[in-house]
PDB file of C-alpha atoms and ligand atoms in Angstrom:
ATOM      1  CA  UNK A   1       7.731  46.814  94.947  1.00  0.00           C
ATOM      2  CA  UNK A   2       9.553  46.792  91.601  1.00  0.00           C
ATOM      3  CA  UNK A   3       8.600  49.433  89.069  1.00  0.00           C
ATOM      4  CA  UNK A   4       8.726  46.731  86.388  1.00  0.00           C
ATOM      5  CA  UNK A   5       6.336  43.810  86.881  1.00  0.00           C
ATOM      6  CA  UNK A   6       8.335  40.588  86.540  1.00  0.00           C
ATOM      7  CA  UNK A   7       7.672  38.612  83.374  1.00  0.00           C
ATOM      8  CA  UNK A   8       8.194  34.872  82.935  1.00  0.00           C
ATOM      9  CA  UNK A   9       7.585  33.139  79.621  1.00  0.00           C
ATOM     10  CA  UNK A  10       7.490  29.424  78.981  1.00  0.00           C
ATOM     11  CA  UNK A  11       8.819  28.762  75.486  1.00  0.00           C
ATOM     12  CA  UNK A  12       7.685  25.243  74.692  1.00  0.00           C
ATOM     13  CA  UNK A  13       9.605  25.304  71.372  1.00  0.00           C
ATOM     14  CA  UNK A  14       8.727  22.332  69.115  1.00  0.00           C
ATOM     15  CA  UNK A  15       7.675  20.160  72.040  1.00  0.00           C
ATOM     16  CA  UNK A  16       4.441  18.695  73.448  1.00  0.00           C
ATOM     17  CA  UNK A  17       1.427  17.307  71.649  1.00  0.00           C
ATOM     18  CA  UNK A  18      -2.251  18.170  72.070  1.00  0.00           C
ATOM     19  CA  UNK A  19      -2.641  15.980  75.149  1.00  0.00           C
ATOM     20  CA  UNK A  20       0.628  16.734  76.914  1.00  0.00           C
ATOM     21  CA  UNK A  21       0.383  20.446  76.069  1.00  0.00           C
ATOM     22  CA  UNK A  22      -3.124  20.574  77.529  1.00  0.00           C
ATOM     23  CA  UNK A  23      -1.979  18.821  80.709  1.00  0.00           C
ATOM     24  CA  UNK A  24       0.945  21.201  80.968  1.00  0.00           C
ATOM     25  CA  UNK A  25      -1.269  24.261  80.529  1.00  0.00           C
ATOM     26  CA  UNK A  26      -3.689  22.989  83.195  1.00  0.00           C
ATOM     27  CA  UNK A  27      -0.787  22.419  85.578  1.00  0.00           C
ATOM     28  CA  UNK A  28       0.549  25.934  84.981  1.00  0.00           C
ATOM     29  CA  UNK A  29      -2.867  27.525  85.430  1.00  0.00           C
ATOM     30  CA  UNK A  30      -3.591  25.599  88.634  1.00  0.00           C
ATOM     31  CA  UNK A  31      -0.141  26.305  90.048  1.00  0.00           C
ATOM     32  CA  UNK A  32      -0.412  30.030  89.432  1.00  0.00           C
ATOM     33  CA  UNK A  33      -4.011  30.504  90.535  1.00  0.00           C
ATOM     34  CA  UNK A  34      -3.110  32.244  93.777  1.00  0.00           C
ATOM     35  CA  UNK A  35       0.166  33.802  92.638  1.00  0.00           C
ATOM     36  CA  UNK A  36       0.205  37.510  91.879  1.00  0.00           C
ATOM     37  CA  UNK A  37       3.002  39.947  91.128  1.00  0.00           C
ATOM     38  CA  UNK A  38       4.207  38.186  87.981  1.00  0.00           C
ATOM     39  CA  UNK A  39       3.111  38.277  84.356  1.00  0.00           C
ATOM     40  CA  UNK A  40       3.298  34.688  83.135  1.00  0.00           C
ATOM     41  CA  UNK A  41       2.917  33.573  79.535  1.00  0.00           C
ATOM     42  CA  UNK A  42       3.125  30.283  77.675  1.00  0.00           C
ATOM     43  CA  UNK A  43       4.313  29.984  74.072  1.00  0.00           C
ATOM     44  CA  UNK A  44       2.983  26.699  72.669  1.00  0.00           C
ATOM     45  CA  UNK A  45       3.539  25.481  69.104  1.00  0.00           C
ATOM     46  CA  UNK A  46       1.158  27.059  66.548  1.00  0.00           C
ATOM     47  CA  UNK A  47      -1.173  24.051  66.081  1.00  0.00           C
ATOM     48  CA  UNK A  48      -2.089  24.023  69.774  1.00  0.00           C
ATOM     49  CA  UNK A  49      -2.793  27.724  70.266  1.00  0.00           C
ATOM     50  CA  UNK A  50      -6.584  27.385  70.228  1.00  0.00           C
ATOM     51  CA  UNK A  51      -6.573  24.371  72.516  1.00  0.00           C
ATOM     52  CA  UNK A  52      -4.348  26.117  75.033  1.00  0.00           C
ATOM     53  CA  UNK A  53      -6.335  29.327  74.749  1.00  0.00           C
ATOM     54  CA  UNK A  54      -9.530  27.556  75.735  1.00  0.00           C
ATOM     55  CA  UNK A  55      -7.799  26.002  78.766  1.00  0.00           C
ATOM     56  CA  UNK A  56      -6.542  29.420  79.898  1.00  0.00           C
ATOM     57  CA  UNK A  57      -9.973  30.979  79.336  1.00  0.00           C
ATOM     58  CA  UNK A  58     -12.029  28.181  80.909  1.00  0.00           C
ATOM     59  CA  UNK A  59     -10.099  28.557  84.103  1.00  0.00           C
ATOM     60  CA  UNK A  60     -10.167  32.358  84.131  1.00  0.00           C
ATOM     61  CA  UNK A  61      -6.391  32.395  84.320  1.00  0.00           C
ATOM     62  CA  UNK A  62      -4.248  35.501  83.933  1.00  0.00           C
ATOM     63  CA  UNK A  63      -1.582  33.429  82.161  1.00  0.00           C
ATOM     64  CA  UNK A  64      -1.077  34.984  78.731  1.00  0.00           C
ATOM     65  CA  UNK A  65      -1.017  33.170  75.422  1.00  0.00           C
ATOM     66  CA  UNK A  66       2.059  33.671  73.275  1.00  0.00           C
ATOM     67  CA  UNK A  67       3.357  32.601  69.872  1.00  0.00           C
ATOM     68  CA  UNK A  68       6.938  31.639  69.074  1.00  0.00           C
ATOM     69  CA  UNK A  69       7.246  33.562  65.806  1.00  0.00           C
ATOM     70  CA  UNK A  70       5.249  35.597  63.293  1.00  0.00           C
ATOM     71  CA  UNK A  71       5.522  36.707  59.678  1.00  0.00           C
ATOM     72  CA  UNK A  72       5.483  40.411  58.862  1.00  0.00           C
ATOM     73  CA  UNK A  73       2.968  40.297  56.011  1.00  0.00           C
ATOM     74  CA  UNK A  74      -0.760  40.341  56.692  1.00  0.00           C
ATOM     75  CA  UNK A  75      -1.800  37.691  54.181  1.00  0.00           C
ATOM     76  CA  UNK A  76      -0.906  36.369  50.756  1.00  0.00           C
ATOM     77  CA  UNK A  77       1.332  33.828  49.056  1.00  0.00           C
ATOM     78  CA  UNK A  78       3.754  33.045  51.892  1.00  0.00           C
ATOM     79  CA  UNK A  79       3.533  29.295  52.212  1.00  0.00           C
ATOM     80  CA  UNK A  80       4.016  28.021  55.722  1.00  0.00           C
ATOM     81  CA  UNK A  81       4.000  31.425  57.405  1.00  0.00           C
ATOM     82  CA  UNK A  82       1.522  32.691  60.008  1.00  0.00           C
ATOM     83  CA  UNK A  83       0.441  36.329  60.154  1.00  0.00           C
ATOM     84  CA  UNK A  84      -0.207  38.467  63.208  1.00  0.00           C
ATOM     85  CA  UNK A  85      -3.876  38.811  62.234  1.00  0.00           C
ATOM     86  CA  UNK A  86      -4.230  35.011  62.284  1.00  0.00           C
ATOM     87  CA  UNK A  87      -2.546  34.856  65.650  1.00  0.00           C
ATOM     88  CA  UNK A  88      -4.787  37.561  67.092  1.00  0.00           C
ATOM     89  CA  UNK A  89      -7.735  35.589  65.768  1.00  0.00           C
ATOM     90  CA  UNK A  90      -6.491  32.667  67.879  1.00  0.00           C
ATOM     91  CA  UNK A  91      -6.137  34.794  71.018  1.00  0.00           C
ATOM     92  CA  UNK A  92      -2.388  35.386  70.932  1.00  0.00           C
ATOM     93  CA  UNK A  93      -1.306  38.303  73.145  1.00  0.00           C
ATOM     94  CA  UNK A  94       2.484  38.153  72.941  1.00  0.00           C
ATOM     95  CA  UNK A  95       4.995  37.066  70.317  1.00  0.00           C
ATOM     96  CA  UNK A  96       8.646  36.004  70.500  1.00  0.00           C
ATOM     97  CA  UNK A  97      10.812  37.604  67.841  1.00  0.00           C
ATOM     98  CA  UNK A  98      14.394  36.755  66.921  1.00  0.00           C
ATOM     99  CA  UNK A  99      14.765  33.742  69.170  1.00  0.00           C
ATOM    100  CA  UNK A 100      18.289  32.355  68.931  1.00  0.00           C
ATOM    101  CA  UNK A 101      17.061  29.181  67.265  1.00  0.00           C
ATOM    102  CA  UNK A 102      15.408  31.285  64.580  1.00  0.00           C
ATOM    103  CA  UNK A 103      18.607  33.305  64.164  1.00  0.00           C
ATOM    104  CA  UNK A 104      21.120  30.458  64.257  1.00  0.00           C
ATOM    105  CA  UNK A 105      19.210  27.378  63.104  1.00  0.00           C
ATOM    106  CA  UNK A 106      16.766  28.996  60.678  1.00  0.00           C
ATOM    107  CA  UNK A 107      19.071  31.820  59.536  1.00  0.00           C
ATOM    108  CA  UNK A 108      17.004  34.910  60.412  1.00  0.00           C
ATOM    109  CA  UNK A 109      18.824  38.223  60.123  1.00  0.00           C
ATOM    110  CA  UNK A 110      18.408  41.436  62.118  1.00  0.00           C
ATOM    111  CA  UNK A 111      16.479  43.170  59.311  1.00  0.00           C
ATOM    112  CA  UNK A 112      13.819  40.460  59.151  1.00  0.00           C
ATOM    113  CA  UNK A 113      13.601  40.402  62.933  1.00  0.00           C
ATOM    114  CA  UNK A 114      13.025  44.171  62.904  1.00  0.00           C
ATOM    115  CA  UNK A 115      10.156  43.794  60.419  1.00  0.00           C
ATOM    116  CA  UNK A 116       8.578  41.141  62.599  1.00  0.00           C
ATOM    117  CA  UNK A 117       8.948  43.175  65.777  1.00  0.00           C
ATOM    118  CA  UNK A 118       7.445  46.232  64.098  1.00  0.00           C
ATOM    119  CA  UNK A 119       4.519  44.111  62.991  1.00  0.00           C
ATOM    120  CA  UNK A 120       3.889  42.874  66.521  1.00  0.00           C
ATOM    121  CA  UNK A 121       4.206  46.252  68.245  1.00  0.00           C
ATOM    122  CA  UNK A 122       2.292  48.159  65.562  1.00  0.00           C
ATOM    123  CA  UNK A 123      -0.380  45.466  65.852  1.00  0.00           C
ATOM    124  CA  UNK A 124      -0.786  46.259  69.548  1.00  0.00           C
ATOM    125  CA  UNK A 125       0.625  43.037  71.014  1.00  0.00           C
ATOM    126  CA  UNK A 126       3.573  42.501  73.336  1.00  0.00           C
ATOM    127  CA  UNK A 127       6.793  41.702  71.465  1.00  0.00           C
ATOM    128  CA  UNK A 128       9.610  39.794  73.145  1.00  0.00           C
ATOM    129  CA  UNK A 129      12.824  40.622  71.285  1.00  0.00           C
ATOM    130  CA  UNK A 130      15.421  37.922  71.933  1.00  0.00           C
ATOM    131  CA  UNK A 131      19.115  38.793  71.763  1.00  0.00           C
ATOM    132  CA  UNK A 132      22.323  37.084  72.830  1.00  0.00           C
ATOM    133  CA  UNK A 133      25.855  36.213  71.825  1.00  0.00           C
ATOM    134  CA  UNK A 134      27.271  32.878  70.685  1.00  0.00           C
ATOM    135  CA  UNK A 135      30.073  31.147  72.557  1.00  0.00           C
ATOM    136  CA  UNK A 136      32.703  32.361  70.046  1.00  0.00           C
ATOM    137  CA  UNK A 137      31.464  35.924  70.398  1.00  0.00           C
ATOM    138  CA  UNK A 138      31.657  35.703  74.204  1.00  0.00           C
ATOM    139  CA  UNK A 139      35.140  34.160  74.116  1.00  0.00           C
ATOM    140  CA  UNK A 140      36.247  37.043  71.896  1.00  0.00           C
ATOM    141  CA  UNK A 141      34.782  39.503  74.451  1.00  0.00           C
ATOM    142  CA  UNK A 142      32.226  40.758  71.920  1.00  0.00           C
ATOM    143  CA  UNK A 143      29.035  40.053  73.870  1.00  0.00           C
ATOM    144  CA  UNK A 144      28.176  43.699  74.485  1.00  0.00           C
ATOM    145  CA  UNK A 145      28.788  44.725  70.873  1.00  0.00           C
ATOM    146  CA  UNK A 146      26.659  41.854  69.589  1.00  0.00           C
ATOM    147  CA  UNK A 147      23.747  42.470  71.965  1.00  0.00           C
ATOM    148  CA  UNK A 148      23.849  46.225  71.331  1.00  0.00           C
ATOM    149  CA  UNK A 149      23.698  45.637  67.595  1.00  0.00           C
ATOM    150  CA  UNK A 150      20.830  43.174  67.911  1.00  0.00           C
ATOM    151  CA  UNK A 151      18.891  45.603  70.116  1.00  0.00           C
ATOM    152  CA  UNK A 152      19.590  48.611  67.868  1.00  0.00           C
ATOM    153  CA  UNK A 153      18.727  46.917  64.583  1.00  0.00           C
ATOM    154  CA  UNK A 154      15.820  45.002  66.112  1.00  0.00           C
ATOM    155  CA  UNK A 155      14.283  48.282  67.263  1.00  0.00           C
ATOM    156  CA  UNK A 156      14.979  50.351  64.129  1.00  0.00           C
ATOM    157  CA  UNK A 157      12.085  52.700  63.314  1.00  0.00           C
ATOM    158  CA  UNK A 158      10.163  51.686  66.426  1.00  0.00           C
ATOM    159  CA  UNK A 159       9.030  54.829  68.249  1.00  0.00           C
ATOM    160  CA  UNK A 160       9.108  55.306  72.018  1.00  0.00           C
ATOM    161  CA  UNK A 161       5.303  55.359  72.061  1.00  0.00           C
ATOM    162  CA  UNK A 162       5.292  51.589  71.449  1.00  0.00           C
ATOM    163  CA  UNK A 163       8.013  50.704  73.867  1.00  0.00           C
ATOM    164  CA  UNK A 164       5.765  49.839  76.793  1.00  0.00           C
ATOM    165  CA  UNK A 165       4.799  46.707  74.873  1.00  0.00           C
ATOM    166  CA  UNK A 166       8.421  45.620  74.460  1.00  0.00           C
ATOM    167  CA  UNK A 167      10.190  42.956  76.497  1.00  0.00           C
ATOM    168  CA  UNK A 168      13.841  42.169  75.746  1.00  0.00           C
ATOM    169  CA  UNK A 169      15.078  38.641  76.441  1.00  0.00           C
ATOM    170  CA  UNK A 170      18.821  38.222  76.923  1.00  0.00           C
ATOM    171  CA  UNK A 171      19.541  34.637  75.969  1.00  0.00           C
ATOM    172  CA  UNK A 172      23.224  33.837  75.550  1.00  0.00           C
ATOM    173  CA  UNK A 173      23.273  31.166  72.846  1.00  0.00           C
ATOM    174  CA  UNK A 174      25.859  29.066  74.685  1.00  0.00           C
ATOM    175  CA  UNK A 175      23.497  28.772  77.681  1.00  0.00           C
ATOM    176  CA  UNK A 176      20.420  27.627  75.777  1.00  0.00           C
ATOM    177  CA  UNK A 177      19.582  23.967  76.260  1.00  0.00           C
ATOM    178  CA  UNK A 178      23.156  23.237  77.379  1.00  0.00           C
ATOM    179  CA  UNK A 179      22.681  23.139  81.149  1.00  0.00           C
ATOM    180  CA  UNK A 180      25.236  25.993  81.382  1.00  0.00           C
ATOM    181  CA  UNK A 181      23.775  29.141  82.866  1.00  0.00           C
ATOM    182  CA  UNK A 182      25.339  32.563  82.920  1.00  0.00           C
ATOM    183  CA  UNK A 183      26.278  33.531  86.472  1.00  0.00           C
ATOM    184  CA  UNK A 184      23.832  36.027  87.959  1.00  0.00           C
ATOM    185  CA  UNK A 185      26.601  38.662  87.840  1.00  0.00           C
ATOM    186  CA  UNK A 186      27.442  38.019  84.151  1.00  0.00           C
ATOM    187  CA  UNK A 187      23.760  38.112  83.299  1.00  0.00           C
ATOM    188  CA  UNK A 188      23.296  41.327  85.308  1.00  0.00           C
ATOM    189  CA  UNK A 189      26.229  42.932  83.438  1.00  0.00           C
ATOM    190  CA  UNK A 190      24.667  42.010  80.095  1.00  0.00           C
ATOM    191  CA  UNK A 191      21.250  43.291  81.168  1.00  0.00           C
ATOM    192  CA  UNK A 192      22.759  46.573  82.369  1.00  0.00           C
ATOM    193  CA  UNK A 193      24.486  46.990  78.984  1.00  0.00           C
ATOM    194  CA  UNK A 194      21.214  46.333  77.178  1.00  0.00           C
ATOM    195  CA  UNK A 195      19.435  48.860  79.383  1.00  0.00           C
ATOM    196  CA  UNK A 196      22.108  51.467  78.566  1.00  0.00           C
ATOM    197  CA  UNK A 197      21.605  50.781  74.889  1.00  0.00           C
ATOM    198  CA  UNK A 198      17.835  51.212  75.346  1.00  0.00           C
ATOM    199  CA  UNK A 199      18.556  54.418  77.204  1.00  0.00           C
ATOM    200  CA  UNK A 200      20.639  55.734  74.291  1.00  0.00           C
ATOM    201  CA  UNK A 201      17.767  54.918  71.944  1.00  0.00           C
ATOM    202  CA  UNK A 202      14.787  56.060  74.013  1.00  0.00           C
ATOM    203  CA  UNK A 203      16.081  58.007  77.018  1.00  0.00           C
ATOM    204  CA  UNK A 204      16.631  56.828  80.584  1.00  0.00           C
ATOM    205  CA  UNK A 205      13.030  57.184  81.705  1.00  0.00           C
ATOM    206  CA  UNK A 206      11.585  54.890  79.037  1.00  0.00           C
ATOM    207  CA  UNK A 207      14.513  52.470  79.310  1.00  0.00           C
ATOM    208  CA  UNK A 208      13.844  52.107  83.039  1.00  0.00           C
ATOM    209  CA  UNK A 209      10.341  50.828  82.254  1.00  0.00           C
ATOM    210  CA  UNK A 210      11.371  48.083  79.805  1.00  0.00           C
ATOM    211  CA  UNK A 211      11.542  44.563  81.186  1.00  0.00           C
ATOM    212  CA  UNK A 212      14.722  42.680  80.357  1.00  0.00           C
ATOM    213  CA  UNK A 213      14.511  38.971  81.111  1.00  0.00           C
ATOM    214  CA  UNK A 214      17.108  36.194  81.176  1.00  0.00           C
ATOM    215  CA  UNK A 215      16.935  32.910  79.270  1.00  0.00           C
ATOM    216  CA  UNK A 216      19.319  29.965  79.092  1.00  0.00           C
ATOM    217  CA  UNK A 217      19.034  26.769  81.153  1.00  0.00           C
ATOM    218  CA  UNK A 218      17.038  28.602  83.804  1.00  0.00           C
ATOM    219  CA  UNK A 219      15.903  26.195  86.529  1.00  0.00           C
ATOM    220  CA  UNK A 220      14.044  26.762  89.816  1.00  0.00           C
ATOM    221  CA  UNK A 221      17.190  26.492  91.944  1.00  0.00           C
ATOM    222  CA  UNK A 222      18.929  29.376  90.184  1.00  0.00           C
ATOM    223  CA  UNK A 223      15.893  31.574  89.638  1.00  0.00           C
ATOM    224  CA  UNK A 224      15.892  33.495  92.934  1.00  0.00           C
ATOM    225  CA  UNK A 225      19.559  34.553  92.591  1.00  0.00           C
ATOM    226  CA  UNK A 226      19.039  35.558  88.987  1.00  0.00           C
ATOM    227  CA  UNK A 227      15.899  37.586  89.645  1.00  0.00           C
ATOM    228  CA  UNK A 228      17.480  39.325  92.650  1.00  0.00           C
ATOM    229  CA  UNK A 229      19.759  41.213  90.228  1.00  0.00           C
ATOM    230  CA  UNK A 230      18.638  44.808  89.726  1.00  0.00           C
ATOM    231  CA  UNK A 231      18.257  44.639  85.937  1.00  0.00           C
ATOM    232  CA  UNK A 232      16.874  41.104  85.611  1.00  0.00           C
ATOM    233  CA  UNK A 233      13.103  41.333  85.441  1.00  0.00           C
ATOM    234  CA  UNK A 234      12.164  37.708  84.907  1.00  0.00           C
ATOM    235  CA  UNK A 235      12.981  34.852  82.590  1.00  0.00           C
ATOM    236  CA  UNK A 236      12.326  33.099  79.324  1.00  0.00           C
ATOM    237  CA  UNK A 237      12.297  29.414  80.118  1.00  0.00           C
ATOM    238  CA  UNK A 238      12.743  26.554  77.664  1.00  0.00           C
ATOM    239  CA  UNK A 239      13.292  23.033  79.021  1.00  0.00           C
ATOM    240  CA  UNK A 240      12.056  23.757  82.541  1.00  0.00           C
ATOM    241  CA  UNK A 241       8.808  25.212  81.192  1.00  0.00           C
ATOM    242  CA  UNK A 242       7.810  21.724  80.017  1.00  0.00           C
ATOM    243  CA  UNK A 243       7.366  20.757  83.636  1.00  0.00           C
ATOM    244  CA  UNK A 244       4.474  22.646  85.227  1.00  0.00           C
ATOM    245  CA  UNK A 245       5.939  22.425  88.736  1.00  0.00           C
ATOM    246  CA  UNK A 246       9.309  23.835  87.657  1.00  0.00           C
ATOM    247  CA  UNK A 247       7.732  26.613  85.598  1.00  0.00           C
ATOM    248  CA  UNK A 248       5.413  27.594  88.448  1.00  0.00           C
ATOM    249  CA  UNK A 249       8.373  27.621  90.865  1.00  0.00           C
ATOM    250  CA  UNK A 250      10.269  29.980  88.542  1.00  0.00           C
ATOM    251  CA  UNK A 251       7.212  32.248  88.276  1.00  0.00           C
ATOM    252  CA  UNK A 252       6.909  32.318  92.064  1.00  0.00           C
ATOM    253  CA  UNK A 253      10.593  33.204  92.416  1.00  0.00           C
ATOM    254  CA  UNK A 254      10.076  36.118  89.998  1.00  0.00           C
ATOM    255  CA  UNK A 255       7.008  37.321  91.919  1.00  0.00           C
ATOM    256  CA  UNK A 256       8.901  37.183  95.222  1.00  0.00           C
ATOM    257  CA  UNK A 257      11.918  39.020  93.762  1.00  0.00           C
ATOM    258  CA  UNK A 258       9.655  41.704  92.321  1.00  0.00           C
ATOM    259  CA  UNK A 259       8.087  42.331  95.724  1.00  0.00           C
ATOM    260  CA  UNK A 260      11.436  42.806  97.429  1.00  0.00           C
ATOM    261  CA  UNK A 261      13.000  45.101  94.807  1.00  0.00           C
TER     262      UNK A 261
HETATM  263  P1  LIG B 301      16.460  26.424  77.858  1.00  0.00           P
HETATM  264  O1  LIG B 301      15.812  26.932  79.140  1.00  0.00           O
HETATM  265  O2  LIG B 301      15.999  25.050  77.497  1.00  0.00           O
HETATM  266  O3  LIG B 301      17.938  26.571  77.903  1.00  0.00           O
HETATM  267  O4  LIG B 301      15.923  27.372  76.683  1.00  0.00           O
HETATM  268  C1  LIG B 301      16.006  28.738  76.843  1.00  0.00           C
HETATM  269  C2  LIG B 301      15.284  29.371  75.736  1.00  0.00           C
HETATM  270  O5  LIG B 301      15.718  29.326  74.589  1.00  0.00           O
HETATM  271  C3  LIG B 301      13.999  30.039  76.021  1.00  0.00           C
HETATM  272  O6  LIG B 301      13.544  30.751  74.926  1.00  0.00           O
END
């Protein structure tokens, strides 16, 4: 049995509506009812958090509720932003920070991402720090430098005592929404590099406890091979998480891999 419980997140991004999101959540809950050995979470758009929370609660599901982003201030004149306190009020348990679309479409920088991650971890929730190189960076052979920098700056001033609530998602930008996945070996190499960086920051013992998950065009047919890699502890799923059957299949693959590690 793996020391690290596999984690699979469904990042719905800016998709679904109240009806389709509710149907999706019901499908995920029903599909995972008898599945153990995996921590599963869904990350719906902000306006549907309460609706999805009540579906998860009504059915007594262990599926966690996540948010796709957060602002680092508690309250005040920050039009359009959503604080951690508001999210906790809506039942959020986990928060994505530094997703590649926030970095590359919305222009977020490492320093802002660090403030957000500190807010989440200091606030007692699980923070999923997303890192990953662009295609140009990979072609230049810079993937390890880029991921190391994103991990180091993302975790600045975060003490080891909070690290049990950290998940790192390796999501190569060129693999997100493109149908191109990293090979299991390339992904494993990147995860091993990230774990060494975590080890330099927090020591080998703590680094060995941190879950590092893969994201980027992850589909059920590739999941088992991906999760069989020693440093791949689950996945962050975009497109395939919009189909309950596919998401459940990926969660089951993670649970099975965790049991045989
Ligand atoms: P896709 O699975 O659609 O490539 O998205 C991955 C992702 O960005 C998850 O956060």
